[in-house]
N, C-alpha and C. Protein backbone atom coordinates (compact mmCIF):
# COMPACT_ATOMS: atom_id res chain seq x y z
N MET A 1 66.18 -31.07 12.07
CA MET A 1 65.05 -30.79 11.25
C MET A 1 64.83 -29.25 11.26
N VAL A 2 64.48 -28.75 10.10
CA VAL A 2 64.17 -27.30 9.98
C VAL A 2 62.69 -27.10 10.15
N ARG A 3 62.31 -25.95 10.66
CA ARG A 3 60.86 -25.73 10.89
C ARG A 3 60.10 -25.79 9.57
N ARG A 4 58.89 -26.20 9.65
CA ARG A 4 58.04 -26.18 8.45
C ARG A 4 57.27 -24.86 8.46
N GLY A 5 57.07 -24.31 7.29
CA GLY A 5 56.33 -23.08 7.16
C GLY A 5 56.61 -22.50 5.82
N PRO A 6 56.11 -21.32 5.55
CA PRO A 6 56.32 -20.76 4.18
C PRO A 6 57.82 -20.67 3.85
N GLY A 7 58.17 -21.23 2.71
CA GLY A 7 59.58 -21.14 2.25
C GLY A 7 60.57 -22.04 2.93
N SER A 8 60.13 -23.02 3.66
CA SER A 8 61.09 -23.86 4.35
C SER A 8 61.10 -25.27 3.67
N GLY A 9 62.24 -25.92 3.86
CA GLY A 9 62.40 -27.25 3.33
C GLY A 9 63.11 -28.11 4.32
N VAL A 10 62.88 -29.40 4.27
CA VAL A 10 63.47 -30.33 5.23
C VAL A 10 64.00 -31.54 4.48
N LEU A 11 65.19 -31.94 4.76
CA LEU A 11 65.73 -33.23 4.24
C LEU A 11 66.10 -33.98 5.52
N VAL A 12 65.38 -35.07 5.74
CA VAL A 12 65.71 -35.91 6.91
C VAL A 12 66.80 -36.85 6.59
N ALA A 13 66.84 -37.38 5.42
CA ALA A 13 67.93 -38.41 5.16
C ALA A 13 68.29 -38.50 3.70
N ILE A 14 69.57 -38.42 3.44
CA ILE A 14 70.11 -39.02 2.24
C ILE A 14 71.02 -40.09 2.83
N SER A 15 70.63 -41.38 2.73
CA SER A 15 71.27 -42.43 3.52
C SER A 15 71.48 -43.65 2.66
N ARG A 16 72.06 -44.58 3.19
CA ARG A 16 72.33 -45.93 2.66
C ARG A 16 73.69 -45.97 1.97
N ALA A 17 74.17 -47.15 1.71
CA ALA A 17 75.54 -47.29 1.14
C ALA A 17 75.77 -46.66 -0.16
N ALA A 18 75.31 -47.26 -1.28
CA ALA A 18 75.55 -46.77 -2.63
C ALA A 18 74.39 -45.89 -3.15
N PHE A 19 73.34 -45.79 -2.44
CA PHE A 19 72.22 -44.99 -2.89
C PHE A 19 71.62 -44.20 -1.74
N GLY A 20 70.89 -43.14 -2.12
CA GLY A 20 70.32 -42.33 -1.07
C GLY A 20 68.83 -42.33 -1.17
N ILE A 21 68.18 -42.00 -0.05
CA ILE A 21 66.74 -41.94 -0.01
C ILE A 21 66.35 -40.52 0.48
N LEU A 22 65.56 -39.80 -0.33
CA LEU A 22 65.05 -38.50 0.07
C LEU A 22 63.81 -38.78 0.93
N GLU A 23 63.71 -38.21 2.08
CA GLU A 23 62.60 -38.43 2.94
C GLU A 23 62.14 -37.07 3.51
N ARG A 24 60.86 -36.97 3.73
CA ARG A 24 60.27 -35.74 4.38
C ARG A 24 60.76 -34.46 3.79
N VAL A 25 60.61 -34.29 2.50
CA VAL A 25 61.00 -33.04 1.86
C VAL A 25 59.73 -32.15 1.79
N TYR A 26 59.82 -31.01 2.42
CA TYR A 26 58.66 -30.09 2.45
C TYR A 26 59.08 -28.74 1.89
N ILE A 27 58.29 -28.23 0.96
CA ILE A 27 58.55 -26.91 0.47
C ILE A 27 57.17 -26.24 0.37
N GLU A 28 57.02 -25.15 1.14
CA GLU A 28 55.75 -24.40 1.13
C GLU A 28 56.01 -22.92 0.75
N VAL A 29 55.89 -22.62 -0.46
CA VAL A 29 56.09 -21.22 -0.94
C VAL A 29 55.14 -20.89 -2.09
N ASP A 30 55.04 -19.61 -2.35
CA ASP A 30 54.20 -19.21 -3.45
C ASP A 30 54.71 -19.62 -4.80
N ASP A 31 56.00 -19.46 -5.05
CA ASP A 31 56.61 -19.81 -6.33
C ASP A 31 57.27 -21.17 -6.16
N LEU A 32 56.45 -22.18 -5.97
CA LEU A 32 56.89 -23.57 -5.73
C LEU A 32 57.91 -24.07 -6.77
N SER A 33 57.63 -23.89 -8.02
CA SER A 33 58.48 -24.50 -9.03
C SER A 33 59.92 -24.05 -8.95
N ARG A 34 60.14 -22.72 -8.83
CA ARG A 34 61.51 -22.24 -8.79
C ARG A 34 62.27 -22.63 -7.58
N VAL A 35 61.67 -22.52 -6.36
CA VAL A 35 62.31 -22.87 -5.15
C VAL A 35 62.46 -24.46 -5.06
N ALA A 36 61.46 -25.18 -5.43
CA ALA A 36 61.58 -26.62 -5.44
C ALA A 36 62.65 -27.17 -6.35
N THR A 37 62.75 -26.54 -7.56
CA THR A 37 63.77 -26.96 -8.47
C THR A 37 65.19 -26.75 -7.90
N ARG A 38 65.38 -25.58 -7.25
CA ARG A 38 66.70 -25.29 -6.66
C ARG A 38 67.05 -26.25 -5.49
N PHE A 39 65.99 -26.52 -4.68
CA PHE A 39 66.18 -27.39 -3.52
C PHE A 39 66.46 -28.83 -3.98
N LEU A 40 65.70 -29.34 -4.93
CA LEU A 40 65.92 -30.71 -5.43
C LEU A 40 67.29 -30.81 -6.12
N THR A 41 67.63 -29.78 -6.89
CA THR A 41 69.00 -29.78 -7.55
C THR A 41 70.09 -29.87 -6.43
N HIS A 42 69.89 -29.15 -5.42
CA HIS A 42 70.93 -29.15 -4.29
C HIS A 42 70.98 -30.54 -3.71
N LEU A 43 69.90 -31.23 -3.53
CA LEU A 43 69.94 -32.56 -2.95
C LEU A 43 70.56 -33.59 -3.89
N VAL A 44 70.33 -33.47 -5.17
CA VAL A 44 70.96 -34.31 -6.17
C VAL A 44 72.46 -34.15 -6.19
N VAL A 45 72.90 -32.92 -6.17
CA VAL A 45 74.29 -32.59 -6.18
C VAL A 45 74.91 -33.20 -4.91
N GLU A 46 74.33 -32.98 -3.75
CA GLU A 46 74.85 -33.54 -2.53
C GLU A 46 74.97 -35.06 -2.61
N ALA A 47 73.95 -35.75 -3.15
CA ALA A 47 74.03 -37.19 -3.31
C ALA A 47 75.15 -37.60 -4.16
N ARG A 48 75.41 -36.91 -5.31
CA ARG A 48 76.53 -37.21 -6.17
C ARG A 48 77.85 -37.01 -5.43
N THR A 49 77.92 -35.93 -4.67
CA THR A 49 79.14 -35.57 -3.86
C THR A 49 79.47 -36.76 -2.89
N ARG A 50 78.41 -37.37 -2.35
CA ARG A 50 78.58 -38.48 -1.42
C ARG A 50 78.86 -39.79 -2.11
N GLY A 51 78.87 -39.78 -3.39
CA GLY A 51 79.16 -41.01 -4.16
C GLY A 51 77.98 -41.94 -4.45
N TYR A 52 76.78 -41.49 -4.19
CA TYR A 52 75.65 -42.30 -4.41
C TYR A 52 75.43 -42.54 -5.92
N VAL A 53 74.96 -43.73 -6.27
CA VAL A 53 74.72 -44.04 -7.68
C VAL A 53 73.20 -43.90 -8.08
N ARG A 54 72.40 -43.73 -7.01
CA ARG A 54 70.94 -43.43 -7.33
C ARG A 54 70.34 -42.84 -6.08
N LEU A 55 69.18 -42.19 -6.39
CA LEU A 55 68.31 -41.61 -5.34
C LEU A 55 66.97 -42.24 -5.45
N ASP A 56 66.36 -42.65 -4.32
CA ASP A 56 64.99 -43.19 -4.29
C ASP A 56 64.15 -42.30 -3.43
N LEU A 57 62.88 -42.37 -3.71
CA LEU A 57 61.96 -41.57 -2.85
C LEU A 57 60.53 -42.11 -2.98
N GLU A 58 59.77 -41.82 -1.96
CA GLU A 58 58.37 -42.22 -1.91
C GLU A 58 57.53 -40.95 -1.69
N THR A 59 56.41 -40.85 -2.39
CA THR A 59 55.50 -39.72 -2.15
C THR A 59 54.02 -40.19 -2.33
N GLY A 60 53.09 -39.36 -2.02
CA GLY A 60 51.71 -39.77 -2.02
C GLY A 60 51.06 -39.82 -3.40
N THR A 61 49.98 -40.56 -3.44
CA THR A 61 49.17 -40.67 -4.72
C THR A 61 48.03 -39.64 -4.68
N GLU A 62 47.73 -39.04 -3.58
CA GLU A 62 46.63 -38.09 -3.52
C GLU A 62 46.84 -36.90 -4.39
N ASP A 63 45.83 -36.19 -4.77
CA ASP A 63 45.97 -34.97 -5.62
C ASP A 63 46.89 -33.96 -4.98
N PHE A 64 46.87 -33.92 -3.67
CA PHE A 64 47.68 -32.93 -2.95
C PHE A 64 49.21 -33.01 -3.36
N PHE A 65 49.60 -34.29 -3.69
CA PHE A 65 50.97 -34.59 -4.02
C PHE A 65 51.31 -34.41 -5.48
N ALA A 66 50.34 -34.05 -6.32
CA ALA A 66 50.52 -33.95 -7.75
C ALA A 66 51.70 -33.00 -8.13
N PRO A 67 51.85 -31.86 -7.49
CA PRO A 67 52.98 -30.99 -7.81
C PRO A 67 54.31 -31.66 -7.56
N ALA A 68 54.42 -32.40 -6.48
CA ALA A 68 55.68 -33.17 -6.14
C ALA A 68 55.96 -34.18 -7.23
N ARG A 69 54.90 -34.94 -7.57
CA ARG A 69 55.17 -35.97 -8.58
C ARG A 69 55.57 -35.38 -9.90
N ARG A 70 55.02 -34.25 -10.29
CA ARG A 70 55.31 -33.57 -11.53
C ARG A 70 56.81 -33.05 -11.42
N LEU A 71 57.20 -32.51 -10.29
CA LEU A 71 58.57 -31.99 -10.15
C LEU A 71 59.54 -33.15 -10.26
N TYR A 72 59.31 -34.24 -9.61
CA TYR A 72 60.26 -35.37 -9.71
C TYR A 72 60.40 -35.90 -11.13
N ARG A 73 59.26 -36.02 -11.81
CA ARG A 73 59.28 -36.46 -13.21
C ARG A 73 60.07 -35.49 -14.09
N GLN A 74 59.85 -34.25 -13.88
CA GLN A 74 60.53 -33.21 -14.70
C GLN A 74 62.02 -33.25 -14.48
N HIS A 75 62.50 -33.78 -13.39
CA HIS A 75 63.91 -33.84 -13.09
C HIS A 75 64.50 -35.19 -13.28
N GLY A 76 63.85 -36.04 -14.04
CA GLY A 76 64.38 -37.31 -14.46
C GLY A 76 64.10 -38.52 -13.58
N PHE A 77 63.31 -38.33 -12.50
CA PHE A 77 62.97 -39.49 -11.63
C PHE A 77 61.90 -40.28 -12.44
N THR A 78 62.00 -41.55 -12.28
CA THR A 78 61.08 -42.47 -12.93
C THR A 78 60.44 -43.39 -11.84
N GLU A 79 59.17 -43.79 -12.13
CA GLU A 79 58.51 -44.66 -11.20
C GLU A 79 59.29 -46.02 -11.08
N CYS A 80 59.21 -46.56 -9.86
CA CYS A 80 59.96 -47.81 -9.62
C CYS A 80 59.16 -48.59 -8.59
N PRO A 81 59.47 -49.87 -8.35
CA PRO A 81 58.82 -50.65 -7.32
C PRO A 81 59.24 -50.11 -5.95
N PRO A 82 58.48 -50.53 -4.91
CA PRO A 82 58.86 -50.17 -3.53
C PRO A 82 60.32 -50.55 -3.26
N PHE A 83 61.00 -49.84 -2.44
CA PHE A 83 62.43 -50.16 -2.13
C PHE A 83 62.58 -50.20 -0.63
N GLY A 84 63.69 -50.70 -0.19
CA GLY A 84 63.95 -50.76 1.29
C GLY A 84 62.86 -51.58 1.96
N ASP A 85 62.39 -50.95 3.11
CA ASP A 85 61.35 -51.64 3.89
C ASP A 85 59.91 -51.32 3.41
N TYR A 86 59.78 -50.53 2.31
CA TYR A 86 58.43 -50.19 1.81
C TYR A 86 57.75 -51.35 1.16
N CYS A 87 56.45 -51.33 1.22
CA CYS A 87 55.62 -52.35 0.54
C CYS A 87 54.66 -51.65 -0.37
N ASN A 88 54.01 -52.44 -1.30
CA ASN A 88 53.06 -51.84 -2.18
C ASN A 88 51.96 -51.18 -1.26
N ASP A 89 51.50 -49.98 -1.60
CA ASP A 89 50.52 -49.23 -0.88
C ASP A 89 49.81 -48.35 -1.79
N PRO A 90 48.45 -48.46 -1.85
CA PRO A 90 47.72 -47.57 -2.78
C PRO A 90 47.91 -46.06 -2.61
N ASN A 91 48.39 -45.70 -1.38
CA ASN A 91 48.60 -44.29 -1.09
C ASN A 91 50.00 -43.79 -1.40
N SER A 92 50.85 -44.70 -1.89
CA SER A 92 52.26 -44.35 -2.18
C SER A 92 52.65 -44.64 -3.58
N ILE A 93 53.53 -43.81 -4.08
CA ILE A 93 54.17 -44.03 -5.37
C ILE A 93 55.68 -43.86 -5.14
N PHE A 94 56.48 -44.61 -5.86
CA PHE A 94 57.95 -44.67 -5.63
C PHE A 94 58.62 -44.20 -6.86
N PHE A 95 59.75 -43.45 -6.71
CA PHE A 95 60.56 -42.96 -7.83
C PHE A 95 61.98 -43.24 -7.56
N THR A 96 62.76 -43.28 -8.63
CA THR A 96 64.23 -43.45 -8.52
C THR A 96 64.89 -42.55 -9.58
N LEU A 97 66.13 -42.16 -9.32
CA LEU A 97 66.89 -41.35 -10.24
C LEU A 97 68.29 -41.95 -10.26
N ALA A 98 68.74 -42.41 -11.40
CA ALA A 98 70.10 -42.87 -11.56
C ALA A 98 71.02 -41.66 -11.59
N LEU A 99 72.10 -41.70 -10.81
CA LEU A 99 73.06 -40.57 -10.72
C LEU A 99 74.22 -40.88 -11.51
């Protein structure tokens, strides 16, 4: 895990057989959109390199997470039902991206 702080990002897991799950992605910088776009693009390329057919992720529903939800939607992620061990939760929203 990489330290959290200004300008840092963390990818804990792109895992599972034919699909990946993005977990604990943190980006804290002034120019969030540019850095976040580059970071997310890198993760998608890595997932494709590993042969995954889709990427899934969970993020929060609170206003604090609005920039993240906007970023995922702008890059083609669509809302989906809970996946893996996740259950419906009013504090969570789930996204998927076909690769």
